[in-house]
Amino acid sequence: MNRSLFLVVLSLIILLNVARSGAKSKVHIVYLGEKQHDDPKHVTEYHHQMLSSLLGSKEDAHDSMVYSYRHGFSGFAARLTKSQAKKLADSPEVVHVMPDGYYELATTRTWDYLGLSAAHPKNLLNDTNMGDHVIIGVIDTGIMWPESESFSDNGVGPIPNRWKGGCEPGEDFKSTNCNRKLIGAKYYINGFLAENDGFNSTKSPDYISARDFNGHGTHVASIAGGSYIPDVSYKGFAGGTLRGGAPRARIAMYKACWYLEELDGVTCSFSDIMKAMDDAIHDCVDVLSLSLGSRVPLFSETDMRDGIATGAFHAVAKGITVVCAGGNAGPSAQTVVNTAPWILTVAATTLDRSFATPITLGNNKVILGQAMYTGPELGFTSLVYPEDPGNSNDTFSGECESLNLNSNRTMAGKIVLCFTTTRGYTTVSRAASFVKRAGGLGLIIARNPGYTLNPCKDDFPCVAVDYELGTDILFYIRSNGSPVVKIQPSRTMVGQPVGSKVATFSSRGPNSISPAILKPDIAAPGVSILAATSPNATFNAGGFVMLSGTSMATPAISGVLALLKSLHPDWSPAAFRSAIVTTAWRTDPFGEQLPAEGSSRKVADPFDYGGGLVNPEKAAEPGLIYDMGPKDYILYLCSVGYNDSSISQLVGKGTVCTDPKPSVLDMNLPSITIPNLKDEVILTRTVTNVGPVHSVYKVVVEPPLGVRVVVTPKKLVFNSKTKSVSFTVRVSTTHKINTGYYFGSLIWSDSVRKVTIPVSVRTQILQNYYDEN
């Protein structure tokens, strides 16, 4: 267990004990560092001995001890007075003693977490006047205004002179609804109508206008550029100030996605999207944010049915940075979407936030689940897992999906434990409704950890635990004639020691169309993100909702890009991508390892998060950039084998590829991905200095396992005449068999800045053998 996980466990225990701590003693966490013994029992015995020496008896130590941390590290949690805690802290074997504490929901946690707090006078947010005059175009389900305060123009200056868009009137939406903040709002429905002949606009709950019924568009727009809103709370959790990434940027909404009642969902026509993108180009947006995507298998990048790739190519050619969601089909490999190299593709991470909910069993064992429950404490209540006792004619099922098969008397007046292997929130909400309808008082759901957390309807107590904890609860039920459980209200914890992770649902690489192009590019927070919504949205509370998905991570990157665009108005879309990729955190902001959630947790790699977790402050001054333009993207299309006619169709003008074709490995991306290395390859990159004029960078290579990486030259010298320098990278393998991908880094450093690109290499000897024979 690493230190990050250690701190997560510690802080959760803090939450558990404060409610029960007296005036004289409180829960403290005693961290002892690395284990001194491999046997967990010996570690725990040592903890008890230390506590016994302090408190005077084994009995007092037993009563005081809350947890013993004994697997990946050594430490314990115990009820201590201030003086006792100080004595332990002064002991030479103790690394740190941490007092307990409650934390409340920090509504703007995304931006504080990423270092963009408005409280700091000198940071990217304030240096750029919060993105003023930058225009973020959003293609989505529309926007809720004037109800949502997120789009108020209080304190916002005049509309930028270059703006060519407008405000299109429609159902419950007037042209005068636009203001200095929401400077454009249009809708596109013709493609949708052509594909849905039976659509009745008069009966549809959606608005035939730019007004948002679903709430998704409002949510993502407010994440990217929402105005400041003070004192926002959500479902009983204490609140704070809510804002978007670039709170003075301007928003232009292009509604191209429509609610279809028979699907109980949203659909977006390719043609409507392309038209929206076309208008956005005309209207002079600076950043185009699309929290949309398809599923594998993907259309090719020159196929007009991929309206996003097509529209994005033209937007990028006009200098507009296009940001797209990587998809929510994780953690399976090769599921990432929006993979064209001219698109900036976003993965999702969690925040450093936890909704810890103490569950106390009748044997006084306390388990910390996750929930968003703000109701009263449920005192000790009968606990049941519906299973056949062997002497009943009733039907029993402990599967969450089948709780309705149980008789009402099985669940009435009880808290029910169930297990599920499904990922969707629908399973949780349906299970909760089954229990509530039967007269049950609460639900404990055992499921794969890391899945999306939402409150249950009417604040019904429904607490999630993982399978291990669920099995502990089940064994308690089976070993006890009258099992009972107590559920306490959830408490929100933020900051250290809660750790971040790549979200389970976030789609993963490698790229299924062109594996030599690393996707996703970058990651941003996208789990339980609080932002504005429509009154019709599920879980809406006072005009706000918490949602999860790469949909939420995408506008976070769009907001960061708006700030960077304000600082560097002449940079190309590729330059912005390079800046955020080469400066990203490959750990969390506190330096802890960033795991990737999935069926088994692992350390995140470039196929999980691209360059890493976005670091806005560092991205503002990257030092060097890997730049590209439209000609480079055409060379890419040639390199991967598209014919002249299909390329010409995408580009919009006659294009003839050279013979021999260029190598896809020479694409000037801020990454190196070699999917089929047999012996050796040589590739080229070019970097442009955007830092101090007179700069010298030296190379540092962290090679993938079993791979040699040689960079020539090893030093890059820049001055007033030399602004761009090329270098070659010779990559060879020592492996004698086919391997999976191994990962490393190539870093240019001037002792102040580190310009880091991920290196991903897979040795494929057998495949090449068959190709050649």
PDB file of N, CA and C in Angstrom, residues 658-747:
ATOM      1  N   THR A 658       2.889  12.507 -51.434  1.00  0.00           N
ATOM      2  CA  THR A 658       4.212  12.282 -52.014  1.00  0.00           C
ATOM      3  C   THR A 658       4.539  10.785 -52.045  1.00  0.00           C
ATOM      4  N   ASP A 659       5.499  10.438 -52.872  1.00  0.00           N
ATOM      5  CA  ASP A 659       5.992   9.062 -52.935  1.00  0.00           C
ATOM      6  C   ASP A 659       7.512   9.109 -52.795  1.00  0.00           C
ATOM      7  N   PRO A 660       8.112   8.541 -51.772  1.00  0.00           N
ATOM      8  CA  PRO A 660       7.469   7.703 -50.756  1.00  0.00           C
ATOM      9  C   PRO A 660       6.669   8.530 -49.743  1.00  0.00           C
ATOM     10  N   LYS A 661       5.752   7.851 -49.081  1.00  0.00           N
ATOM     11  CA  LYS A 661       4.917   8.522 -48.100  1.00  0.00           C
ATOM     12  C   LYS A 661       5.717   8.845 -46.839  1.00  0.00           C
ATOM     13  N   PRO A 662       5.330   9.891 -46.146  1.00  0.00           N
ATOM     14  CA  PRO A 662       6.018  10.216 -44.889  1.00  0.00           C
ATOM     15  C   PRO A 662       5.718   9.154 -43.832  1.00  0.00           C
ATOM     16  N   SER A 663       6.523   9.141 -42.783  1.00  0.00           N
ATOM     17  CA  SER A 663       6.306   8.200 -41.678  1.00  0.00           C
ATOM     18  C   SER A 663       5.397   8.820 -40.627  1.00  0.00           C
ATOM     19  N   VAL A 664       4.419   8.052 -40.180  1.00  0.00           N
ATOM     20  CA  VAL A 664       3.521   8.548 -39.137  1.00  0.00           C
ATOM     21  C   VAL A 664       4.290   8.804 -37.843  1.00  0.00           C
ATOM     22  N   LEU A 665       5.409   8.138 -37.650  1.00  0.00           N
ATOM     23  CA  LEU A 665       6.194   8.331 -36.439  1.00  0.00           C
ATOM     24  C   LEU A 665       6.857   9.705 -36.392  1.00  0.00           C
ATOM     25  N   ASP A 666       6.924  10.391 -37.561  1.00  0.00           N
ATOM     26  CA  ASP A 666       7.520  11.724 -37.607  1.00  0.00           C
ATOM     27  C   ASP A 666       6.511  12.837 -37.367  1.00  0.00           C
ATOM     28  N   MET A 667       5.258  12.490 -37.112  1.00  0.00           N
ATOM     29  CA  MET A 667       4.296  13.523 -36.728  1.00  0.00           C
ATOM     30  C   MET A 667       4.834  14.270 -35.517  1.00  0.00           C
ATOM     31  N   ASN A 668       4.797  15.593 -35.572  1.00  0.00           N
ATOM     32  CA  ASN A 668       5.425  16.391 -34.520  1.00  0.00           C
ATOM     33  C   ASN A 668       4.527  16.517 -33.284  1.00  0.00           C
ATOM     34  N   LEU A 669       4.121  15.371 -32.786  1.00  0.00           N
ATOM     35  CA  LEU A 669       3.258  15.325 -31.613  1.00  0.00           C
ATOM     36  C   LEU A 669       4.083  15.432 -30.325  1.00  0.00           C
ATOM     37  N   PRO A 670       3.475  15.876 -29.244  1.00  0.00           N
ATOM     38  CA  PRO A 670       4.166  15.882 -27.946  1.00  0.00           C
ATOM     39  C   PRO A 670       4.082  14.504 -27.290  1.00  0.00           C
ATOM     40  N   SER A 671       4.403  13.491 -28.042  1.00  0.00           N
ATOM     41  CA  SER A 671       4.385  12.108 -27.567  1.00  0.00           C
ATOM     42  C   SER A 671       5.088  11.262 -28.616  1.00  0.00           C
ATOM     43  N   ILE A 672       5.568  10.098 -28.199  1.00  0.00           N
ATOM     44  CA  ILE A 672       6.129   9.110 -29.119  1.00  0.00           C
ATOM     45  C   ILE A 672       5.451   7.786 -28.814  1.00  0.00           C
ATOM     46  N   THR A 673       4.768   7.239 -29.795  1.00  0.00           N
ATOM     47  CA  THR A 673       4.079   5.964 -29.636  1.00  0.00           C
ATOM     48  C   THR A 673       4.465   5.058 -30.791  1.00  0.00           C
ATOM     49  N   ILE A 674       5.106   3.947 -30.476  1.00  0.00           N
ATOM     50  CA  ILE A 674       5.573   3.004 -31.499  1.00  0.00           C
ATOM     51  C   ILE A 674       4.869   1.678 -31.253  1.00  0.00           C
ATOM     52  N   PRO A 675       3.849   1.357 -32.046  1.00  0.00           N
ATOM     53  CA  PRO A 675       3.051   0.163 -31.764  1.00  0.00           C
ATOM     54  C   PRO A 675       3.661  -1.146 -32.262  1.00  0.00           C
ATOM     55  N   ASN A 676       4.617  -1.076 -33.215  1.00  0.00           N
ATOM     56  CA  ASN A 676       5.154  -2.293 -33.821  1.00  0.00           C
ATOM     57  C   ASN A 676       6.664  -2.158 -34.036  1.00  0.00           C
ATOM     58  N   LEU A 677       7.422  -2.247 -32.974  1.00  0.00           N
ATOM     59  CA  LEU A 677       8.875  -2.128 -33.072  1.00  0.00           C
ATOM     60  C   LEU A 677       9.488  -3.521 -33.201  1.00  0.00           C
ATOM     61  N   LYS A 678      10.235  -3.716 -34.285  1.00  0.00           N
ATOM     62  CA  LYS A 678      10.921  -5.008 -34.463  1.00  0.00           C
ATOM     63  C   LYS A 678      12.385  -4.895 -34.051  1.00  0.00           C
ATOM     64  N   ASP A 679      13.118  -4.045 -34.727  1.00  0.00           N
ATOM     65  CA  ASP A 679      14.537  -3.878 -34.422  1.00  0.00           C
ATOM     66  C   ASP A 679      14.833  -2.459 -33.959  1.00  0.00           C
ATOM     67  N   GLU A 680      14.704  -1.525 -34.903  1.00  0.00           N
ATOM     68  CA  GLU A 680      15.102  -0.146 -34.615  1.00  0.00           C
ATOM     69  C   GLU A 680      14.359   0.790 -35.544  1.00  0.00           C
ATOM     70  N   VAL A 681      13.991   1.960 -35.022  1.00  0.00           N
ATOM     71  CA  VAL A 681      13.421   3.023 -35.848  1.00  0.00           C
ATOM     72  C   VAL A 681      14.091   4.338 -35.458  1.00  0.00           C
ATOM     73  N   ILE A 682      14.128   5.256 -36.405  1.00  0.00           N
ATOM     74  CA  ILE A 682      14.637   6.606 -36.151  1.00  0.00           C
ATOM     75  C   ILE A 682      13.526   7.582 -36.513  1.00  0.00           C
ATOM     76  N   LEU A 683      13.199   8.453 -35.604  1.00  0.00           N
ATOM     77  CA  LEU A 683      12.130   9.420 -35.854  1.00  0.00           C
ATOM     78  C   LEU A 683      12.627  10.815 -35.501  1.00  0.00           C
ATOM     79  N   THR A 684      11.874  11.812 -35.949  1.00  0.00           N
ATOM     80  CA  THR A 684      12.291  13.207 -35.806  1.00  0.00           C
ATOM     81  C   THR A 684      11.214  14.021 -35.103  1.00  0.00           C
ATOM     82  N   ARG A 685      11.650  14.947 -34.274  1.00  0.00           N
ATOM     83  CA  ARG A 685      10.765  15.940 -33.671  1.00  0.00           C
ATOM     84  C   ARG A 685      11.429  17.309 -33.787  1.00  0.00           C
ATOM     85  N   THR A 686      10.576  18.351 -33.757  1.00  0.00           N
ATOM     86  CA  THR A 686      11.051  19.736 -33.782  1.00  0.00           C
ATOM     87  C   THR A 686      10.392  20.490 -32.646  1.00  0.00           C
ATOM     88  N   VAL A 687      11.201  21.216 -31.878  1.00  0.00           N
ATOM     89  CA  VAL A 687      10.658  22.020 -30.784  1.00  0.00           C
ATOM     90  C   VAL A 687      10.930  23.492 -31.054  1.00  0.00           C
ATOM     91  N   THR A 688       9.994  24.322 -30.623  1.00  0.00           N
ATOM     92  CA  THR A 688      10.099  25.771 -30.784  1.00  0.00           C
ATOM     93  C   THR A 688      10.168  26.417 -29.411  1.00  0.00           C
ATOM     94  N   ASN A 689      11.107  27.322 -29.257  1.00  0.00           N
ATOM     95  CA  ASN A 689      11.299  27.996 -27.976  1.00  0.00           C
ATOM     96  C   ASN A 689      10.263  29.104 -27.797  1.00  0.00           C
ATOM     97  N   VAL A 690       9.484  29.021 -26.718  1.00  0.00           N
ATOM     98  CA  VAL A 690       8.522  30.077 -26.381  1.00  0.00           C
ATOM     99  C   VAL A 690       8.842  30.645 -24.993  1.00  0.00           C
ATOM    100  N   GLY A 691      10.032  30.314 -24.494  1.00  0.00           N
ATOM    101  CA  GLY A 691      10.485  30.830 -23.203  1.00  0.00           C
ATOM    102  C   GLY A 691      11.516  31.917 -23.405  1.00  0.00           C
ATOM    103  N   PRO A 692      12.440  32.067 -22.467  1.00  0.00           N
ATOM    104  CA  PRO A 692      13.497  33.069 -22.614  1.00  0.00           C
ATOM    105  C   PRO A 692      14.261  32.871 -23.928  1.00  0.00           C
ATOM    106  N   VAL A 693      14.616  33.974 -24.580  1.00  0.00           N
ATOM    107  CA  VAL A 693      15.238  33.902 -25.910  1.00  0.00           C
ATOM    108  C   VAL A 693      16.506  33.069 -25.881  1.00  0.00           C
ATOM    109  N   HIS A 694      17.345  33.329 -24.924  1.00  0.00           N
ATOM    110  CA  HIS A 694      18.608  32.587 -24.814  1.00  0.00           C
ATOM    111  C   HIS A 694      18.414  31.446 -23.827  1.00  0.00           C
ATOM    112  N   SER A 695      18.179  30.276 -24.351  1.00  0.00           N
ATOM    113  CA  SER A 695      17.896  29.115 -23.514  1.00  0.00           C
ATOM    114  C   SER A 695      18.703  27.924 -23.992  1.00  0.00           C
ATOM    115  N   VAL A 696      19.065  27.072 -23.050  1.00  0.00           N
ATOM    116  CA  VAL A 696      19.767  25.831 -23.355  1.00  0.00           C
ATOM    117  C   VAL A 696      19.040  24.693 -22.641  1.00  0.00           C
ATOM    118  N   TYR A 697      18.665  23.682 -23.405  1.00  0.00           N
ATOM    119  CA  TYR A 697      17.960  22.533 -22.847  1.00  0.00           C
ATOM    120  C   TYR A 697      18.813  21.275 -23.023  1.00  0.00           C
ATOM    121  N   LYS A 698      18.829  20.448 -21.990  1.00  0.00           N
ATOM    122  CA  LYS A 698      19.523  19.170 -22.059  1.00  0.00           C
ATOM    123  C   LYS A 698      18.502  18.044 -21.937  1.00  0.00           C
ATOM    124  N   VAL A 699      18.799  16.935 -22.596  1.00  0.00           N
ATOM    125  CA  VAL A 699      17.851  15.841 -22.651  1.00  0.00           C
ATOM    126  C   VAL A 699      18.038  14.886 -21.476  1.00  0.00           C
ATOM    127  N   VAL A 700      16.914  14.379 -20.976  1.00  0.00           N
ATOM    128  CA  VAL A 700      16.889  13.302 -19.992  1.00  0.00           C
ATOM    129  C   VAL A 700      15.932  12.244 -20.522  1.00  0.00           C
ATOM    130  N   VAL A 701      16.386  11.005 -20.595  1.00  0.00           N
ATOM    131  CA  VAL A 701      15.558   9.924 -21.122  1.00  0.00           C
ATOM    132  C   VAL A 701      15.245   8.929 -20.012  1.00  0.00           C
ATOM    133  N   GLU A 702      13.973   8.622 -19.872  1.00  0.00           N
ATOM    134  CA  GLU A 702      13.514   7.537 -19.006  1.00  0.00           C
ATOM    135  C   GLU A 702      12.955   6.462 -19.923  1.00  0.00           C
ATOM    136  N   PRO A 703      13.787   5.517 -20.366  1.00  0.00           N
ATOM    137  CA  PRO A 703      13.365   4.589 -21.420  1.00  0.00           C
ATOM    138  C   PRO A 703      12.352   3.564 -20.923  1.00  0.00           C
ATOM    139  N   PRO A 704      11.463   3.113 -21.796  1.00  0.00           N
ATOM    140  CA  PRO A 704      10.580   2.001 -21.439  1.00  0.00           C
ATOM    141  C   PRO A 704      11.406   0.745 -21.176  1.00  0.00           C
ATOM    142  N   LEU A 705      10.869  -0.186 -20.430  1.00  0.00           N
ATOM    143  CA  LEU A 705      11.562  -1.415 -20.071  1.00  0.00           C
ATOM    144  C   LEU A 705      12.005  -2.173 -21.319  1.00  0.00           C
ATOM    145  N   GLY A 706      13.300  -2.500 -21.382  1.00  0.00           N
ATOM    146  CA  GLY A 706      13.813  -3.295 -22.490  1.00  0.00           C
ATOM    147  C   GLY A 706      13.945  -2.542 -23.794  1.00  0.00           C
ATOM    148  N   VAL A 707      13.908  -1.215 -23.736  1.00  0.00           N
ATOM    149  CA  VAL A 707      13.970  -0.392 -24.946  1.00  0.00           C
ATOM    150  C   VAL A 707      15.110   0.615 -24.793  1.00  0.00           C
ATOM    151  N   ARG A 708      15.911   0.758 -25.849  1.00  0.00           N
ATOM    152  CA  ARG A 708      16.967   1.763 -25.871  1.00  0.00           C
ATOM    153  C   ARG A 708      16.455   3.005 -26.591  1.00  0.00           C
ATOM    154  N   VAL A 709      16.690   4.166 -26.019  1.00  0.00           N
ATOM    155  CA  VAL A 709      16.276   5.438 -26.618  1.00  0.00           C
ATOM    156  C   VAL A 709      17.490   6.363 -26.630  1.00  0.00           C
ATOM    157  N   VAL A 710      17.931   6.737 -27.832  1.00  0.00           N
ATOM    158  CA  VAL A 710      19.096   7.607 -27.988  1.00  0.00           C
ATOM    159  C   VAL A 710      18.662   8.869 -28.719  1.00  0.00           C
ATOM    160  N   VAL A 711      18.897  10.025 -28.102  1.00  0.00           N
ATOM    161  CA  VAL A 711      18.481  11.312 -28.671  1.00  0.00           C
ATOM    162  C   VAL A 711      19.708  12.061 -29.169  1.00  0.00           C
ATOM    163  N   THR A 712      19.593  12.628 -30.380  1.00  0.00           N
ATOM    164  CA  THR A 712      20.684  13.396 -30.983  1.00  0.00           C
ATOM    165  C   THR A 712      20.134  14.707 -31.543  1.00  0.00           C
ATOM    166  N   PRO A 713      20.685  15.859 -31.179  1.00  0.00           N
ATOM    167  CA  PRO A 713      21.740  16.089 -30.179  1.00  0.00           C
ATOM    168  C   PRO A 713      21.179  15.993 -28.759  1.00  0.00           C
ATOM    169  N   LYS A 714      22.056  15.991 -27.790  1.00  0.00           N
ATOM    170  CA  LYS A 714      21.644  15.892 -26.398  1.00  0.00           C
ATOM    171  C   LYS A 714      21.434  17.261 -25.760  1.00  0.00           C
ATOM    172  N   LYS A 715      21.792  18.300 -26.511  1.00  0.00           N
ATOM    173  CA  LYS A 715      21.631  19.657 -26.010  1.00  0.00           C
ATOM    174  C   LYS A 715      21.053  20.529 -27.113  1.00  0.00           C
ATOM    175  N   LEU A 716      20.072  21.362 -26.772  1.00  0.00           N
ATOM    176  CA  LEU A 716      19.455  22.288 -27.727  1.00  0.00           C
ATOM    177  C   LEU A 716      19.754  23.714 -27.276  1.00  0.00           C
ATOM    178  N   VAL A 717      20.274  24.515 -28.200  1.00  0.00           N
ATOM    179  CA  VAL A 717      20.657  25.890 -27.889  1.00  0.00           C
ATOM    180  C   VAL A 717      19.782  26.842 -28.709  1.00  0.00           C
ATOM    181  N   PHE A 718      19.115  27.779 -28.006  1.00  0.00           N
ATOM    182  CA  PHE A 718      18.240  28.746 -28.667  1.00  0.00           C
ATOM    183  C   PHE A 718      18.762  30.155 -28.422  1.00  0.00           C
ATOM    184  N   ASN A 719      18.552  31.031 -29.431  1.00  0.00           N
ATOM    185  CA  ASN A 719      18.909  32.435 -29.300  1.00  0.00           C
ATOM    186  C   ASN A 719      17.961  33.246 -30.164  1.00  0.00           C
ATOM    187  N   SER A 720      18.303  34.501 -30.410  1.00  0.00           N
ATOM    188  CA  SER A 720      17.397  35.374 -31.172  1.00  0.00           C
ATOM    189  C   SER A 720      17.218  34.915 -32.611  1.00  0.00           C
ATOM    190  N   LYS A 721      18.191  34.183 -33.137  1.00  0.00           N
ATOM    191  CA  LYS A 721      18.087  33.688 -34.519  1.00  0.00           C
ATOM    192  C   LYS A 721      17.591  32.248 -34.592  1.00  0.00           C
ATOM    193  N   THR A 722      17.901  31.464 -33.615  1.00  0.00           N
ATOM    194  CA  THR A 722      17.512  30.053 -33.610  1.00  0.00           C
ATOM    195  C   THR A 722      16.346  29.872 -32.648  1.00  0.00           C
ATOM    196  N   LYS A 723      15.150  29.757 -33.219  1.00  0.00           N
ATOM    197  CA  LYS A 723      13.949  29.631 -32.394  1.00  0.00           C
ATOM    198  C   LYS A 723      13.377  28.213 -32.421  1.00  0.00           C
ATOM    199  N   SER A 724      13.735  27.453 -33.454  1.00  0.00           N
ATOM    200  CA  SER A 724      13.262  26.070 -33.568  1.00  0.00           C
ATOM    201  C   SER A 724      14.450  25.157 -33.854  1.00  0.00           C
ATOM    202  N   VAL A 725      14.466  24.001 -33.228  1.00  0.00           N
ATOM    203  CA  VAL A 725      15.546  23.034 -33.416  1.00  0.00           C
ATOM    204  C   VAL A 725      14.941  21.647 -33.549  1.00  0.00           C
ATOM    205  N   SER A 726      15.469  20.862 -34.490  1.00  0.00           N
ATOM    206  CA  SER A 726      15.023  19.474 -34.669  1.00  0.00           C
ATOM    207  C   SER A 726      15.995  18.521 -33.989  1.00  0.00           C
ATOM    208  N   PHE A 727      15.476  17.370 -33.583  1.00  0.00           N
ATOM    209  CA  PHE A 727      16.328  16.324 -33.021  1.00  0.00           C
ATOM    210  C   PHE A 727      15.794  14.968 -33.468  1.00  0.00           C
ATOM    211  N   THR A 728      16.657  13.978 -33.459  1.00  0.00           N
ATOM    212  CA  THR A 728      16.258  12.623 -33.841  1.00  0.00           C
ATOM    213  C   THR A 728      16.243  11.728 -32.602  1.00  0.00           C
ATOM    214  N   VAL A 729      15.407  10.718 -32.678  1.00  0.00           N
ATOM    215  CA  VAL A 729      15.283   9.746 -31.597  1.00  0.00           C
ATOM    216  C   VAL A 729      15.446   8.356 -32.209  1.00  0.00           C
ATOM    217  N   ARG A 730      16.480   7.654 -31.791  1.00  0.00           N
ATOM    218  CA  ARG A 730      16.718   6.280 -32.249  1.00  0.00           C
ATOM    219  C   ARG A 730      16.174   5.330 -31.171  1.00  0.00           C
ATOM    220  N   VAL A 731      15.214   4.510 -31.557  1.00  0.00           N
ATOM    221  CA  VAL A 731      14.567   3.605 -30.608  1.00  0.00           C
ATOM    222  C   VAL A 731      14.807   2.172 -31.059  1.00  0.00           C
ATOM    223  N   SER A 732      15.322   1.350 -30.159  1.00  0.00           N
ATOM    224  CA  SER A 732      15.569  -0.060 -30.487  1.00  0.00           C
ATOM    225  C   SER A 732      15.131  -0.923 -29.307  1.00  0.00           C
ATOM    226  N   THR A 733      14.827  -2.177 -29.596  1.00  0.00           N
ATOM    227  CA  THR A 733      14.340  -3.080 -28.556  1.00  0.00           C
ATOM    228  C   THR A 733      15.363  -4.155 -28.242  1.00  0.00           C
ATOM    229  N   THR A 734      15.400  -4.550 -27.001  1.00  0.00           N
ATOM    230  CA  THR A 734      16.229  -5.689 -26.593  1.00  0.00           C
ATOM    231  C   THR A 734      15.379  -6.935 -26.397  1.00  0.00           C
ATOM    232  N   HIS A 735      14.064  -6.788 -26.535  1.00  0.00           N
ATOM    233  CA  HIS A 735      13.166  -7.934 -26.346  1.00  0.00           C
ATOM    234  C   HIS A 735      13.306  -8.912 -27.514  1.00  0.00           C
ATOM    235  N   LYS A 736      13.186 -10.180 -27.223  1.00  0.00           N
ATOM    236  CA  LYS A 736      13.254 -11.231 -28.245  1.00  0.00           C
ATOM    237  C   LYS A 736      11.886 -11.847 -28.526  1.00  0.00           C
ATOM    238  N   ILE A 737      10.874 -11.364 -27.835  1.00  0.00           N
ATOM    239  CA  ILE A 737       9.518 -11.871 -28.025  1.00  0.00           C
ATOM    240  C   ILE A 737       8.564 -10.688 -28.164  1.00  0.00           C
ATOM    241  N   ASN A 738       7.353 -10.979 -28.619  1.00  0.00           N
ATOM    242  CA  ASN A 738       6.330  -9.947 -28.641  1.00  0.00           C
ATOM    243  C   ASN A 738       6.015  -9.510 -27.208  1.00  0.00           C
ATOM    244  N   THR A 739       5.813  -8.237 -27.033  1.00  0.00           N
ATOM    245  CA  THR A 739       5.494  -7.714 -25.700  1.00  0.00           C
ATOM    246  C   THR A 739       4.245  -6.854 -25.770  1.00  0.00           C
ATOM    247  N   GLY A 740       3.753  -6.497 -24.621  1.00  0.00           N
ATOM    248  CA  GLY A 740       2.771  -5.424 -24.541  1.00  0.00           C
ATOM    249  C   GLY A 740       3.495  -4.094 -24.572  1.00  0.00           C
ATOM    250  N   TYR A 741       2.766  -3.028 -24.289  1.00  0.00           N
ATOM    251  CA  TYR A 741       3.382  -1.700 -24.276  1.00  0.00           C
ATOM    252  C   TYR A 741       4.154  -1.482 -22.982  1.00  0.00           C
ATOM    253  N   TYR A 742       5.317  -0.866 -23.125  1.00  0.00           N
ATOM    254  CA  TYR A 742       6.075  -0.360 -21.989  1.00  0.00           C
ATOM    255  C   TYR A 742       6.204   1.156 -22.149  1.00  0.00           C
ATOM    256  N   PHE A 743       6.336   1.845 -21.019  1.00  0.00           N
ATOM    257  CA  PHE A 743       6.210   3.300 -21.039  1.00  0.00           C
ATOM    258  C   PHE A 743       7.431   3.984 -20.423  1.00  0.00           C
ATOM    259  N   GLY A 744       7.759   5.133 -20.968  1.00  0.00           N
ATOM    260  CA  GLY A 744       8.847   5.950 -20.472  1.00  0.00           C
ATOM    261  C   GLY A 744       8.600   7.407 -20.795  1.00  0.00           C
ATOM    262  N   SER A 745       9.657   8.206 -20.760  1.00  0.00           N
ATOM    263  CA  SER A 745       9.525   9.647 -21.016  1.00  0.00           C
ATOM    264  C   SER A 745      10.778  10.185 -21.682  1.00  0.00           C
ATOM    265  N   LEU A 746      10.597  11.262 -22.445  1.00  0.00           N
ATOM    266  CA  LEU A 746      11.692  12.028 -23.002  1.00  0.00           C
ATOM    267  C   LEU A 746      11.519  13.460 -22.497  1.00  0.00           C
ATOM    268  N   ILE A 747      12.539  13.960 -21.809  1.00  0.00           N
ATOM    269  CA  ILE A 747      12.418  15.241 -21.118  1.00  0.00           C
ATOM    270  C   ILE A 747      13.518  16.190 -21.574  1.00  0.00           C
TER     271      ILE A 747
END
